[in-house]
Short mmCIF file of C-alpha atoms in Angstrom, two decimals:
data_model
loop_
_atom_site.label_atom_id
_atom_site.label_comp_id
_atom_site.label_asym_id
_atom_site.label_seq_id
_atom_site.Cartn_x
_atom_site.Cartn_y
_atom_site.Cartn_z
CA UNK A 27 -17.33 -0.67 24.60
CA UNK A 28 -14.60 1.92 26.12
CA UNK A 29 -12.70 -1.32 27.70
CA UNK A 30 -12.61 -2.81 24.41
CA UNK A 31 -11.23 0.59 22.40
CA UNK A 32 -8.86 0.79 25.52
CA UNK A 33 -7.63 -2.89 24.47
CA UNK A 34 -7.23 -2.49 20.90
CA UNK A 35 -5.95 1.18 21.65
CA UNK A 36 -3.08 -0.24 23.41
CA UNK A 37 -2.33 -3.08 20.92
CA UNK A 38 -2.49 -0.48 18.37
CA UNK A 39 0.22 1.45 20.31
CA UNK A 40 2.82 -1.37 20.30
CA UNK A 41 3.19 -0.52 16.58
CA UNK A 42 3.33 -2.93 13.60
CA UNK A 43 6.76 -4.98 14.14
CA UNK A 44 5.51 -5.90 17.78
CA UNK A 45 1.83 -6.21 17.04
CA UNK A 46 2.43 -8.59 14.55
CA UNK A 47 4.23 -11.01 15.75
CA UNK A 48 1.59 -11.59 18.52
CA UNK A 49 -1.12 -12.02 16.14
CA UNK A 50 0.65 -14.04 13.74
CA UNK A 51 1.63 -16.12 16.89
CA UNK A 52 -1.65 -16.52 18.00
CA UNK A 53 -3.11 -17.74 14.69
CA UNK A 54 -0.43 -19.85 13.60
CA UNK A 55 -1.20 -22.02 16.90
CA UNK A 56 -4.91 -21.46 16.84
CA UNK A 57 -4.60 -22.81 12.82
CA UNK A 58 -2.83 -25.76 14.10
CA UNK A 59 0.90 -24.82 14.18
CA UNK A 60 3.54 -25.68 16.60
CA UNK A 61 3.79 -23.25 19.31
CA UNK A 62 7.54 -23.20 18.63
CA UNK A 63 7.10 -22.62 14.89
CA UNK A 64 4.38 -20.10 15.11
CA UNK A 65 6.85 -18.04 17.54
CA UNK A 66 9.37 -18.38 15.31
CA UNK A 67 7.38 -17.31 12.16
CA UNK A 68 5.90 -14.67 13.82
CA UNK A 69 9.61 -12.93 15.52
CA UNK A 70 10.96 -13.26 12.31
CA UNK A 71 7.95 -10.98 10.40
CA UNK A 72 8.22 -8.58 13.09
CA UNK A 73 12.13 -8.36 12.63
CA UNK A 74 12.04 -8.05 8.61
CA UNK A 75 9.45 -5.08 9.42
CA UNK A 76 11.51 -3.16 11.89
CA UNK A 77 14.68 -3.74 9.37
CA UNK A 78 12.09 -2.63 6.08
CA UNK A 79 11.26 0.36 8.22
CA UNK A 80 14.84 1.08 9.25
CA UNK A 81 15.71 1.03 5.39
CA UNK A 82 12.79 2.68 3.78
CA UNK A 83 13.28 5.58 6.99
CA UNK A 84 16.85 5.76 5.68
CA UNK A 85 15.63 6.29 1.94
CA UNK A 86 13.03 8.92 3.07
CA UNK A 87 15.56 10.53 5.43
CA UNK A 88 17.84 11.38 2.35
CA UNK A 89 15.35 11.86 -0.25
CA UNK A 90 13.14 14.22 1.50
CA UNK A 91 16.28 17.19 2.40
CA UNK A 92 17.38 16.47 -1.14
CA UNK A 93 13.80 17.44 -2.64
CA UNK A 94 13.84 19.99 -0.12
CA UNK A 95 17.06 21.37 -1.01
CA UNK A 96 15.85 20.99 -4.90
CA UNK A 97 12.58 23.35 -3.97
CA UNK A 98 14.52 25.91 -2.43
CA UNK A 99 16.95 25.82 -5.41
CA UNK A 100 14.69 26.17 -8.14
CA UNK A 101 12.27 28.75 -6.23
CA UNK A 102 9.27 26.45 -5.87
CA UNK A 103 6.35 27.37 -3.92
CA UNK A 104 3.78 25.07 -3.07
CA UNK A 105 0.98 26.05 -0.03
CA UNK A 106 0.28 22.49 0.47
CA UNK A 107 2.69 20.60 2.95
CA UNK A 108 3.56 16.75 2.51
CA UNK A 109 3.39 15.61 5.95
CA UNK A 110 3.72 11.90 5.61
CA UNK A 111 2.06 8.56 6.50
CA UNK A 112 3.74 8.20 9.92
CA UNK A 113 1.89 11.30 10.40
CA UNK A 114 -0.90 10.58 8.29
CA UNK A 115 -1.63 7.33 9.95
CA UNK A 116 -1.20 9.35 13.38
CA UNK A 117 -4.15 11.31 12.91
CA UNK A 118 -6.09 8.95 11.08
CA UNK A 119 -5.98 6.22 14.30
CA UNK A 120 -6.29 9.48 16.68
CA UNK A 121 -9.75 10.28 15.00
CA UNK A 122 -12.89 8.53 16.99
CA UNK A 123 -13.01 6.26 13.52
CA UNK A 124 -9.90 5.30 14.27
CA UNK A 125 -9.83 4.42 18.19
CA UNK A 126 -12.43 1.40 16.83
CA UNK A 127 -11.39 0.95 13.48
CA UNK A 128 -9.44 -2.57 14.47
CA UNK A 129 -12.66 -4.50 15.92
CA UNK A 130 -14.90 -3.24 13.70
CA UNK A 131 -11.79 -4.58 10.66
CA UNK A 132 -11.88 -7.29 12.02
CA UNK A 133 -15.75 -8.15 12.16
CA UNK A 134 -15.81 -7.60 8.62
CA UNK A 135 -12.94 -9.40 7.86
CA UNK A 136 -14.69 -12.97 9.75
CA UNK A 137 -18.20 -12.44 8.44
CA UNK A 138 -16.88 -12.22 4.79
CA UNK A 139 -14.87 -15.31 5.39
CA UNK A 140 -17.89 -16.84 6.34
CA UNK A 141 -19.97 -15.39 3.65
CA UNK A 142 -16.97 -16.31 1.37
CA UNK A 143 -16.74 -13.32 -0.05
CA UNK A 144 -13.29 -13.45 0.53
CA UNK A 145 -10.24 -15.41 0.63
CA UNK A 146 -7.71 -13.20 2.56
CA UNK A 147 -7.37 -13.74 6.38
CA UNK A 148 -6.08 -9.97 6.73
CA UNK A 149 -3.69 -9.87 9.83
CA UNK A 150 -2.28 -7.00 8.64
CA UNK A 151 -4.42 -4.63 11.28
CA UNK A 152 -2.08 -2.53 11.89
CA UNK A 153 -2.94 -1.03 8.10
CA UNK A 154 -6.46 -0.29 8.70
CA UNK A 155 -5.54 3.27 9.58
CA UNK A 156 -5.97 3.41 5.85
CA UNK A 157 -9.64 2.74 5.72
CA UNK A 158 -10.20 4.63 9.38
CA UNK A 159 -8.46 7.75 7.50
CA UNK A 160 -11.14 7.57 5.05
CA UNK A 161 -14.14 7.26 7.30
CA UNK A 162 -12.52 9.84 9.17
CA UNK A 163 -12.85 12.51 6.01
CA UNK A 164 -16.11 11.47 5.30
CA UNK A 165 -17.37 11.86 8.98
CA UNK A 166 -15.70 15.29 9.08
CA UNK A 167 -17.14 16.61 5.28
CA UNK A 168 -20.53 15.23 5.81
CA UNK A 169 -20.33 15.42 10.28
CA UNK A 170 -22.66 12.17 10.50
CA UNK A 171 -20.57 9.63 12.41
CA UNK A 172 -22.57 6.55 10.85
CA UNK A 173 -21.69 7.73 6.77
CA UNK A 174 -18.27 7.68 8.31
CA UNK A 175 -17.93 4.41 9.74
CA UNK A 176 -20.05 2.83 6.30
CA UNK A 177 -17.10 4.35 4.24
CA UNK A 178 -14.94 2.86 6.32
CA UNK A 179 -16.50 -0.76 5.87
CA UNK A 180 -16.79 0.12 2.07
CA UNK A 181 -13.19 0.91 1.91
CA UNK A 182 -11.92 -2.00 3.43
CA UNK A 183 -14.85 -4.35 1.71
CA UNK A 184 -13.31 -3.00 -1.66
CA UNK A 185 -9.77 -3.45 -0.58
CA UNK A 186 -10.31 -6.78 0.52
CA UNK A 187 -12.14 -7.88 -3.17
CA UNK A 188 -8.99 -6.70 -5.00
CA UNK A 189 -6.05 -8.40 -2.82
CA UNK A 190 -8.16 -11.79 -3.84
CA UNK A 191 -8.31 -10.51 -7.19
CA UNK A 192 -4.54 -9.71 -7.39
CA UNK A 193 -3.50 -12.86 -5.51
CA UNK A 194 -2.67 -15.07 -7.96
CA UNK A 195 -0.46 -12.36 -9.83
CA UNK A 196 1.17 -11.42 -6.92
CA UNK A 197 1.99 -15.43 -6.92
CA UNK A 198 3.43 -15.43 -10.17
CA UNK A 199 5.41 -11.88 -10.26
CA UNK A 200 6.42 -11.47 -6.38
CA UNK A 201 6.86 -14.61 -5.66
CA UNK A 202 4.83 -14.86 -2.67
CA UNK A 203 3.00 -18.22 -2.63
CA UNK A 204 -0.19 -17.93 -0.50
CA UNK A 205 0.06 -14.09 -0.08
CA UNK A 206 -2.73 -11.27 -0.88
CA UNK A 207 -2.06 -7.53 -0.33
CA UNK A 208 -5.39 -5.90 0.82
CA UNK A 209 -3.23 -2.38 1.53
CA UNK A 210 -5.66 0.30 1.85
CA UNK A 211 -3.08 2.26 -0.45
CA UNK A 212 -1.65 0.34 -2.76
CA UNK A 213 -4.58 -1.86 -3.93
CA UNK A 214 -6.51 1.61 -4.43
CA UNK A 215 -4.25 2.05 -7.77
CA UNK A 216 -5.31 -1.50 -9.01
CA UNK A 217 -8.64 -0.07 -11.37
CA UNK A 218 -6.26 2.78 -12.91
CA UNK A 219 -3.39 -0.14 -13.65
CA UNK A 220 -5.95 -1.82 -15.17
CA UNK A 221 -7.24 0.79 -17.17
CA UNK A 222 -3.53 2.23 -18.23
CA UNK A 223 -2.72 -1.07 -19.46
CA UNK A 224 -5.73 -2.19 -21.83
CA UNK A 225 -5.26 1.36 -23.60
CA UNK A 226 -1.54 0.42 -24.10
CA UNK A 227 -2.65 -2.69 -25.38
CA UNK A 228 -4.67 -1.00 -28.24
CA UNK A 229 -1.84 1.69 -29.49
CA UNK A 230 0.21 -0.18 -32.37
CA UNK A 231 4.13 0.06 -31.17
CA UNK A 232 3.56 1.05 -28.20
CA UNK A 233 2.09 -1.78 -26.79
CA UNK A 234 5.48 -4.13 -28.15
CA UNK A 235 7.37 -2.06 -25.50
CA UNK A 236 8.86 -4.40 -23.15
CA UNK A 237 11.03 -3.51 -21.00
CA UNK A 238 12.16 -6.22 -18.76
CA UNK A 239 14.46 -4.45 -16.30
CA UNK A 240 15.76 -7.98 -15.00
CA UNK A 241 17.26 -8.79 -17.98
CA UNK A 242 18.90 -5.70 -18.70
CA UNK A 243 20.32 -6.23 -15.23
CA UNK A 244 21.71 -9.31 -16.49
CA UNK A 245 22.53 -8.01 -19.90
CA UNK A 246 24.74 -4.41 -18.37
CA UNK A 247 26.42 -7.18 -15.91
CA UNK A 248 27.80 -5.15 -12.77
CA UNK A 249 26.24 -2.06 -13.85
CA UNK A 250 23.05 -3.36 -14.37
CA UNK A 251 22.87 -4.36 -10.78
CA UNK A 252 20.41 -2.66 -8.45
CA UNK A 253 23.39 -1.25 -5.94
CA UNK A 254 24.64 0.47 -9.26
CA UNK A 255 20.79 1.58 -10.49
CA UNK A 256 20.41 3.50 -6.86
CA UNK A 257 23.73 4.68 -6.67
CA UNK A 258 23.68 5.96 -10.00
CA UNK A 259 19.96 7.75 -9.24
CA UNK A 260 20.66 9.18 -6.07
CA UNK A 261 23.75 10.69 -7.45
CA UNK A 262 21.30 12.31 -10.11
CA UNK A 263 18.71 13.43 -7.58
CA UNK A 264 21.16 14.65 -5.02
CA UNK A 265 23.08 16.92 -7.73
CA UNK A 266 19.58 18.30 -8.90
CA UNK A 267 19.44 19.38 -5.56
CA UNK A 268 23.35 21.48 -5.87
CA UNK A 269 24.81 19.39 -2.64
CA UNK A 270 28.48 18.96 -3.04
CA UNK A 271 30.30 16.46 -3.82
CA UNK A 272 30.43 14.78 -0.87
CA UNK A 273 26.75 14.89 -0.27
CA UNK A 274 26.31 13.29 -3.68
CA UNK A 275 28.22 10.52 -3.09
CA UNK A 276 26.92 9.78 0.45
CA UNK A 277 22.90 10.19 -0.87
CA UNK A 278 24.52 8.01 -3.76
CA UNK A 279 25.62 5.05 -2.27
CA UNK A 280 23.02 5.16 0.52
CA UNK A 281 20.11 4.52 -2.32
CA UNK A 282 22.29 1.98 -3.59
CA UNK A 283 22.34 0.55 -0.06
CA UNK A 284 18.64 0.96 0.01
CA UNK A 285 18.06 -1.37 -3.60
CA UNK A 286 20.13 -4.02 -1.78
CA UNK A 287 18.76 -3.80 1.59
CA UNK A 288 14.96 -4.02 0.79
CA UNK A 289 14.83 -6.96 -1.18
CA UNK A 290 16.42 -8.45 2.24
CA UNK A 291 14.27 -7.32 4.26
CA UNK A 292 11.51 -8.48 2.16
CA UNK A 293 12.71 -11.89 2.41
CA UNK A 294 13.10 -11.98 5.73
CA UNK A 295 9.04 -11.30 6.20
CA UNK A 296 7.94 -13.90 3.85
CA UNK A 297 10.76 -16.27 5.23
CA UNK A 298 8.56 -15.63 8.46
CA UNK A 299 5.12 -16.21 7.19
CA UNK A 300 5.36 -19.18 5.41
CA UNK A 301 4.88 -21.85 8.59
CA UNK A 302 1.45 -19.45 9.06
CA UNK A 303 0.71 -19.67 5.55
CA UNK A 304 1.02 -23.53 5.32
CA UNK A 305 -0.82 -23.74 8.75
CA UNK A 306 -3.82 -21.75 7.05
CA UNK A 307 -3.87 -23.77 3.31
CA UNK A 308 -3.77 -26.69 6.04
CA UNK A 309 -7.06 -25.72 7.98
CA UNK A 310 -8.55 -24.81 5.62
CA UNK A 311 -8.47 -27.77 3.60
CA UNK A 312 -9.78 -29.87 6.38
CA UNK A 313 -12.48 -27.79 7.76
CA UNK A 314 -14.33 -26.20 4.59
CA UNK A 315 -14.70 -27.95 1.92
CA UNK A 316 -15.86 -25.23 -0.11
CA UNK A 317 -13.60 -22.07 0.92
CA UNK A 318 -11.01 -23.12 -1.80
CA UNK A 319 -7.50 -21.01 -1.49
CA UNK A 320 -7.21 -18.89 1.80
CA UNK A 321 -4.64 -15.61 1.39
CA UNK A 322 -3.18 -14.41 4.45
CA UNK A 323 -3.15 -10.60 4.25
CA UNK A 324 -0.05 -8.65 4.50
CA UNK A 325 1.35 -5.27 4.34
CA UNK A 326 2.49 -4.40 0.72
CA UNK A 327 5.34 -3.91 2.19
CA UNK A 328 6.62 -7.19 1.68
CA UNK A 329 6.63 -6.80 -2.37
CA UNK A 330 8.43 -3.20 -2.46
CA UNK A 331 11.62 -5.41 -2.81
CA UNK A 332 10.89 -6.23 -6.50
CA UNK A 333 13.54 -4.60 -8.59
CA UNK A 334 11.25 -3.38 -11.07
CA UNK A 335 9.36 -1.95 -8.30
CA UNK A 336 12.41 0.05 -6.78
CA UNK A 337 13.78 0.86 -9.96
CA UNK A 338 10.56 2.25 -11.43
CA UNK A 339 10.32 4.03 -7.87
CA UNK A 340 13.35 5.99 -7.67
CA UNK A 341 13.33 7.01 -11.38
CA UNK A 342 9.69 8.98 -10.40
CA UNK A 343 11.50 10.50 -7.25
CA UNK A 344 12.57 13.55 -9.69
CA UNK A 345 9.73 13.32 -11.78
CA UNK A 346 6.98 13.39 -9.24
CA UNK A 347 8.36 17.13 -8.12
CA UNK A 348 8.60 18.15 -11.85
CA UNK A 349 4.99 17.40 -12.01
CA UNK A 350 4.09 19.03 -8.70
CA UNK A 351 5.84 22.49 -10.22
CA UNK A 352 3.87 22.19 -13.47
CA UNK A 353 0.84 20.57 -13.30
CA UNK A 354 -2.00 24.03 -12.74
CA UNK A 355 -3.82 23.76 -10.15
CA UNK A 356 -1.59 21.49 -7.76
CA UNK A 357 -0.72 22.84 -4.68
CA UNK A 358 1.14 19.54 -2.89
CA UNK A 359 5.03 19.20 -3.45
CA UNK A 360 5.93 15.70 -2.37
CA UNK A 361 8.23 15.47 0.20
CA UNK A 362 8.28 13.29 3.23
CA UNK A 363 6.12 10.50 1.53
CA UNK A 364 8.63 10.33 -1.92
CA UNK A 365 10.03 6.76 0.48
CA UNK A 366 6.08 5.82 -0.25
CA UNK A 367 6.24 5.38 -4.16
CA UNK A 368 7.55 1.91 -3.86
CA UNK A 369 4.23 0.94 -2.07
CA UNK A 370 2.40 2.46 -5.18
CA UNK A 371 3.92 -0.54 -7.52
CA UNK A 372 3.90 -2.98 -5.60
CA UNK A 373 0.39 -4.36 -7.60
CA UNK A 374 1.39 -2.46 -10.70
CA UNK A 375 4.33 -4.33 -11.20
CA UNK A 376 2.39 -8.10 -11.23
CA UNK A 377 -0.64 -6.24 -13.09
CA UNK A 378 1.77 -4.92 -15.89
CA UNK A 379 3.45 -8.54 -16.15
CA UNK A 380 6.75 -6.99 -14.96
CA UNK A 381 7.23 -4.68 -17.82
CA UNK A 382 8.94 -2.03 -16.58
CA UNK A 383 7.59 0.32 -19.33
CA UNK A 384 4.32 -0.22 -18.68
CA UNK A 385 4.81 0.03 -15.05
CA UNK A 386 6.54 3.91 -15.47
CA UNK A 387 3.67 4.86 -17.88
CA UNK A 388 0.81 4.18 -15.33
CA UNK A 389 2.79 5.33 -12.80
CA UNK A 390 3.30 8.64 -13.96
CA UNK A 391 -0.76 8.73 -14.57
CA UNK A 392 -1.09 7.44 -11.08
CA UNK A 393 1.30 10.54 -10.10
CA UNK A 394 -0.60 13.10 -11.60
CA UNK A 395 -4.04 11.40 -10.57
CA UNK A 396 -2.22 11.59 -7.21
CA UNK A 397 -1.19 15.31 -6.96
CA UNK A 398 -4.61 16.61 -7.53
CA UNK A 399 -6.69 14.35 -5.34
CA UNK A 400 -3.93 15.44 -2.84
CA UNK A 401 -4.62 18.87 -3.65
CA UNK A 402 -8.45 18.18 -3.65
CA UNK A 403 -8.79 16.33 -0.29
CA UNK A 404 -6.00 18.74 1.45
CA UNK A 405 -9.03 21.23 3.07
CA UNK A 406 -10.07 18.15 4.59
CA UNK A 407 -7.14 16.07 6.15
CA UNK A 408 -6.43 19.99 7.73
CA UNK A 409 -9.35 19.90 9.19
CA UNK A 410 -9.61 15.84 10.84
CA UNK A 411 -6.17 16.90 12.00
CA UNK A 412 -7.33 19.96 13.48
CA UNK A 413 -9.67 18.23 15.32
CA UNK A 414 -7.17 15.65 16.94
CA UNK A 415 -5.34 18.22 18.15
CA UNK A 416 -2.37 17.28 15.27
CA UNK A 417 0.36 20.29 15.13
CA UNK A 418 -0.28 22.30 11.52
CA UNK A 419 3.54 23.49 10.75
CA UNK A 420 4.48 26.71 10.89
CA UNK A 421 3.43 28.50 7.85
CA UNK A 422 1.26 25.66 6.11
CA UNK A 423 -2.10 26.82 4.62
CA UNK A 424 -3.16 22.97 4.51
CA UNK A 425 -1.40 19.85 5.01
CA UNK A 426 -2.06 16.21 2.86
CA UNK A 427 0.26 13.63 1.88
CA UNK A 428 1.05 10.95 -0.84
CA UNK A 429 -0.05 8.24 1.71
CA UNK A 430 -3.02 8.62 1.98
CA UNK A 431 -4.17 12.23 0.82
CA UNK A 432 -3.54 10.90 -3.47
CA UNK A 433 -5.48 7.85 -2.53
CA UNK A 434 -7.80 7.20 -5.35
CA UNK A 435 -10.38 5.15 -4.13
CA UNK A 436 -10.96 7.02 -0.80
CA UNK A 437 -11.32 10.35 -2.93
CA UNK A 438 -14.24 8.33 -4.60
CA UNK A 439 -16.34 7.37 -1.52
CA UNK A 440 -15.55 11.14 -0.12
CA UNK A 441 -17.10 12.50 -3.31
CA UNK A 442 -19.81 10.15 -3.24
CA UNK A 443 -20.95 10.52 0.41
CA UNK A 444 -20.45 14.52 -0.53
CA UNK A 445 -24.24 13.83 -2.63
CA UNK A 446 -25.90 12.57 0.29
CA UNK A 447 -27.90 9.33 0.58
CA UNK A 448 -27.85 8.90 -3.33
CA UNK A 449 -23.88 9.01 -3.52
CA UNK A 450 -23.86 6.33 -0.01
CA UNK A 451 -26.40 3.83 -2.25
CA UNK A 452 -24.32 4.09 -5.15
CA UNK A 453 -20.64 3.13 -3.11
CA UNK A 454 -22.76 0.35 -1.04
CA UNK A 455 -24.39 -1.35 -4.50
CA UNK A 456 -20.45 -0.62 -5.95
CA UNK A 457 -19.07 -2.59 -2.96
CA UNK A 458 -21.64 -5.52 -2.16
CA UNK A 459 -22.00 -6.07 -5.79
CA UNK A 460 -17.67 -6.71 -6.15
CA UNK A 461 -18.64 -8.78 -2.98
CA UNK A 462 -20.52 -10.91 -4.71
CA UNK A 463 -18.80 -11.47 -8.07
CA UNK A 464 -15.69 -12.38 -5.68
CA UNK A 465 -17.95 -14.68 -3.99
CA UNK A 466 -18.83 -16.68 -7.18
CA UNK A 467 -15.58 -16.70 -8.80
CA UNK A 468 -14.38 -18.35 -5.05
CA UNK A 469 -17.04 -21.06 -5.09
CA UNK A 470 -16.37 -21.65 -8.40
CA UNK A 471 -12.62 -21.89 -7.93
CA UNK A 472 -13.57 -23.94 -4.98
CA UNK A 473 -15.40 -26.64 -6.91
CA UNK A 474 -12.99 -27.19 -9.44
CA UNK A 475 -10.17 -27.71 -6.83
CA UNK A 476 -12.22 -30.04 -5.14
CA UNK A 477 -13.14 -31.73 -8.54
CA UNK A 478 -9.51 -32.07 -9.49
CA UNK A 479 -8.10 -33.59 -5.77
#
């Protein structure tokens, strides 16, 4: 068992834009692709993620001084430090959760392939810190290592059930033909988009709000364009903070930069994973006749480029540390994760049709939802970090984060397991039960494929 966490420990340590190109490699030959092609494919993902890191790192480098700055300006004083996912993720793989979080993934990944409980190949392993950072707070809250890795397994059997069900939007809105987005973080916000968006469906008016930001693109011409849209609101956000002038124009046309660059970069990834993708509907289709569609997982990442997505993003990036200040009870001012709140629309954008209206609306209740689950969960993250040895900085009662400490659905399982054995029945009956459903809406889908070819 050691040699094998020493293994995936060390594939794990390559980091995402090496790691995976070698799987994607690997399974585009093993799924019938050309060695050549599957190299290709699999280079080319790892390149668009270095280049979406390099951007969304550059968007987070100016955001975070600027909210900073803003803080210190306006006298705000939160206890509760944002220390980010890079760090979040950090401690979440450094738990003992997370040094076998990968095999155990993937195990659960094959068997509910095989159990076709799920379309998505998820080869996006790299982003099962996510579900290892809840098992983690469960097995710290409750100490019994075995409620921690079940949370763990719930997590990512939940997370798996809505990138099927969100496939076929994602499709249609992003774009992304034979794509699903099991991201431990951004799925988790699926249920409240959901929600948000049948209530606006019921208010007279308000639910004739479209706002198509697209077209108004097209309709302002030049001004409309995203380049202008993140020039203009880093301008805003940067004044808020009282830089000078200069400062305001550099944090200006570098989030202008930023709407330009990350569409780019997004392209480049799914410019990659289409030989994979083809290689999988390919397989697939000869092998089992009754698995109908097969996803490939990916990191969210590849749908933060929609401009919708970006637009409704940076116009939060101000709001989100109004809210912190005066919401009672909230203790977290976002900071280093702000570069995160793309990730949080990535499925709200499809879900909401691409109304940009809609899409602000829930994300403002996803925001507040967010701050206090941060503020709720914050004892806890202190103390998994504390006991992987992670830094606390200087003069931080507790630490969280937007990625993953406002994460909806892992604050559910870590207030269920916090009941005992009832609250673990409950999340397992929750999960196998959305198992299931998934599993007869894919044979079902299957059939009528099969009945139509």
């Amino acid at each position: 068992m050691q040699a094998i966490i020493d293994v995936f420990s060390y594939i794990n340590s390559l980091g995402a834009s090496v790691m995976m190109p070698i799987i994607l490699t690997i399974i585009g030959v093993v799924l019938g692709a050309k060695f050549g092609k599957a190299l290709r494919g699999g280079l080319t993902v790892g390149i668009g993620f270095i280049g979406l890191n390099l951007v969304t790192g550059l968007m987070g480098e100016n955001l975070a001084p600027a909210v900073q700055q803003m803080a210190q300006r306006f006298g705000l004083a939160l206890s509760t430090v944002d220390i980010g996912w890079p760090a979040a993720s950090a401690i979440a793989f450094g738990t003992t959760i997370g040094l076998i979080i990968i095999p155990i993934g993937l195990i659960v990944n094959i068997v509910m392939l095989l159990t076709n409980t799920t379309q998505t190949l998820d080869v996006d392993i790299w982003n099962y810190w996510h579900f290892a950072f809840t098992g983690s707070l469960i097995y710290v809250l409750t100490g019994n290592f075995a409620y921690g890795i079940i949370a763990a397994i719930l997590n990512m059997v939940i997370i798996m059930v809505i990138g099927d069900y969100t496939a076929p939007k994602v499709e249609e809105t992003l774009g992304m033909p034979g794509v699903s987005l099991p991201h431990g973080f951004t799925a988790a916000f699926v249920p409240i988009a959901i929600v948000v968006d049948k209530i606006i469906d019921v208010i007279p008016g308000v639910k004739n709000i479209n706002i198509d930001i697209e077209k108004l693109q097209k309709r302002f011409g030049v001004f409309g364009e995203p380049m202008l849209v993140g020039t203009v609101l880093g301008i805003i956000i940067a004044a808020l903070a009282g830089n000078n002038v200069q400062t305001v124009l550099q944090i200006g046309v570098t989030l202008g930069a930023v709407m330009v660059l990350i569409p780019k970069m997004a392209a480049l990834l799914m410019e990659g994973l289409m030989p994979i993708s083809d290689a999988a509907q390919e397989f697939v289709s000869s092998k089992f006749a009754n698995r109908g569609k097969i996803y490939i997982g990916l990191d969210s990442a590849v749908g933060v480029g929609h401009p919708v997505c970006l637009t409704v993003s940076l116009i939060l990036v101000p709001l989100a540390v109004f809210l912190a200040v005066i919401l009672p009870g909230n203790t977290v001012l976002p900071m280093t994760d702000l570069s995160v709140l793309p990730y949080m629309f990535v499925l709200i954008v499809p879900l909401v049709g691409g109304n940009g209206f809609r899409a602000l609306i829930t994300g403002i209740v996803c925001l507040v939802g967010g701050l206090y689950i941060s503020t709720n969960l914050a004892p806890s993250i202190t103390a998994v970090a504390k006991s992987v040895n992670f830094a606390i900085p200087k003069g931080a009662a507790t630490i969280s984060s937007i990625c993953d400490g406002a994460n909806p659905l892992s604050w559910v399982l870590v207030k269920a397991h916090s009941v005992g054995a009832v609250g673990l029945i409950i999340a397992v009956a929750v999960a196998v039960g959305l198992a299931l459903m998934n599993r007869k809406r894919i044979i079902k889908e299957a059939k009528e494929l099969h009945a139509e070819a």
